[in-house]
Amino acid sequence: MTVTRFAPSPTGYLHIGGLRTALFSYLWAKHNDGKFVLRIEDTDRSRNNEDATRAIIKAFDWIGLAHDGEITYQSQRDEIYKKYIDQLLDEGKAYRCYMSCQELDSLRETQMSNKERTRYDGRYRDFEGTPPEGVEPVIRIKAPLSGTIRVKDGIKGEIVFNVEDILDDFIIARSDGAPTYNFVVAIDDALMGINSVIRGDDHLSNTPKQIIVYEALGFDIPEFYHVPMIHNENGKKLSKRDGATDVMMYKEMGYLPKALLNFLVRLGWSHGDQEIFSFEEMLALFNPKDINKSASIYNTEKLDWLNAHYIKNTPNDTLVKLLQEYDLVLSSHDKKEILLDVIKERSKTLVEMVTQIKEILDTPTQYDTKAVNKAFKGEAKAILEDFKARLMTAEALHLPSDYHHLVETVVTEREIGFGKIGQPLRVALVGKMGGPGIDSIMAIIGKEETLSRIDNALENI
Ligand code: GLU
């Protein structure tokens, strides 16, 4: 059974790149009817905090990716890590190193002045003498001294690391007993049965160290998929300056989880030239082997385009619920169907929807000067008066087409172009140019409100 995991370090919020790795991991597990688990890597107590963990879980809830089983917290697993440290010490695969900070510093300086790679020199590897007093030892693992470490990567192919270029006997437990990052990641992945590790390729340099831990403990090595980073349009790693990196900001900006997931699945993965994927299609088609070898480019227009697509295809009753989270309550509005049908065709985000809806529902309190100058020329007021008189006596006005019909009678009888009534009417209704068709606007706000807005305009313009 395929078991994948997402293993964020809670240092802030859920990063958009992290969500992409989580999505890939989720899809691959579920594609194979496997499990997707969540592990919070909160061993570095100085940097981690509970708020950050909560923020990550909240973002997961919003996006709707469910993890299997309980969340694993590394901070609660000290006993487990300690057991494996002791095991390695007993088996002679790890050892205590009593080097002081000063000794380490001076070793580093010598290596730097000799233009050598800075590395631990193994001086306690086979130490059998009496340990120096007053130094709490760290625990180091016995790494191979030469040869190569091969990482079989499902995306990048085989990557060969030369031991002498990258490794030394690295620390697996600090002098206060705290286990180190690469050690606990390997142990947890093994104990949690993770057999496909999908993560950002910024972790690639950790993988040889983790392989050494797997081998020392006799664990099976999982399949690795190191996913290339997301870049901005200038080819640099995506950063806050390029837009939102916090997943919850996407909610705030009015993106739908479905659109964001569709956007993310296409960042680095493709299936022919298909752009729109339902979640079911993603599940059926995703394979990490098809992830691109090179970085993907973040493109806001693409996200907007996808979001517009998903908004358009969201049923109105769902939109009513979603918009409520943006403080727009439409549940009791009798023309909400017409309103949403019109607005969802024209909006890239839910936030845009709210703005556009308010522009219709809120009586204008001022009129755009440019629009007024353009629309209120010549006979404009007389035409509006005429329309108003017809509107007052008209009955059974419900649909946009009913209002359209009324506008048309004015156009025909006065032998004027549509704009001659359309423009001043629009300014009277919403205070400016632009927006959906005036017949829809009138059907949405209704006869009384239309009359009152026309009166306001006639008085105030
Ligand atoms: N905790 C790491 C991070 O947040 C991920 C570790 C991993 O996927 O192996 O970057």
Coordinates of N, CA and C and ligand atoms in Angstrom, one line a residue, residues 5 7-9 39 41 181 185 189 197-200 202-203 210, ligand 1:
R5 N 3.2 11.2 3.0 CA 3.0 12.1 4.1 C 3.3 13.6 3.7
A7 N 4.9 16.8 5.8 CA 5.6 16.9 7.0 C 6.1 18.4 7.3
P8 N 5.1 19.3 7.4 CA 5.6 20.7 7.6 C 6.2 21.0 8.9
S9 N 7.2 21.9 8.9 CA 7.7 22.4 10.1 C 6.9 23.7 10.4
R39 N 2.4 14.9 9.4 CA 3.3 14.9 10.6 C 3.8 16.3 10.8
E41 N 6.5 18.7 12.1 CA 7.9 18.5 12.5 C 8.3 19.7 13.4
Y181 N 17.4 16.9 13.0 CA 16.4 16.9 12.0 C 16.5 15.6 11.1
V185 N 13.6 12.6 10.9 CA 12.8 12.4 9.7 C 12.9 11.0 9.1
D189 N 9.7 8.5 9.0 CA 9.2 8.0 7.7 C 9.2 6.5 7.8
V197 N 8.2 9.3 -0.6 CA 8.5 10.6 0.0 C 8.5 11.6 -1.1
I198 N 7.4 12.4 -1.1 CA 7.4 13.5 -2.1 C 7.6 14.8 -1.4
R199 N 8.6 15.5 -1.8 CA 8.9 16.8 -1.1 C 9.7 17.7 -2.0
G200 N 9.9 18.9 -1.6 CA 10.6 19.9 -2.4 C 12.0 19.5 -2.6
D202 N 14.4 21.3 -2.5 CA 15.4 22.0 -1.6 C 15.8 21.0 -0.4
H203 N 15.2 19.8 -0.4 CA 15.5 18.8 0.6 C 16.5 17.8 0.1
Q210 N 19.8 11.1 5.3 CA 18.7 10.2 5.8 C 18.9 8.8 5.3
Ligands
GLU1 N1 9.7 19.7 7.6 C1 10.2 20.0 6.3 C2 9.8 21.3 5.8 O1 8.8 21.9 6.3 C3 9.9 18.9 5.3 C4 10.6 17.6 5.5 C5 10.4 16.6 4.5 O2 9.4 16.7 3.7 O3 11.1 15.6 4.5 O4 10.4 21.9 4.9

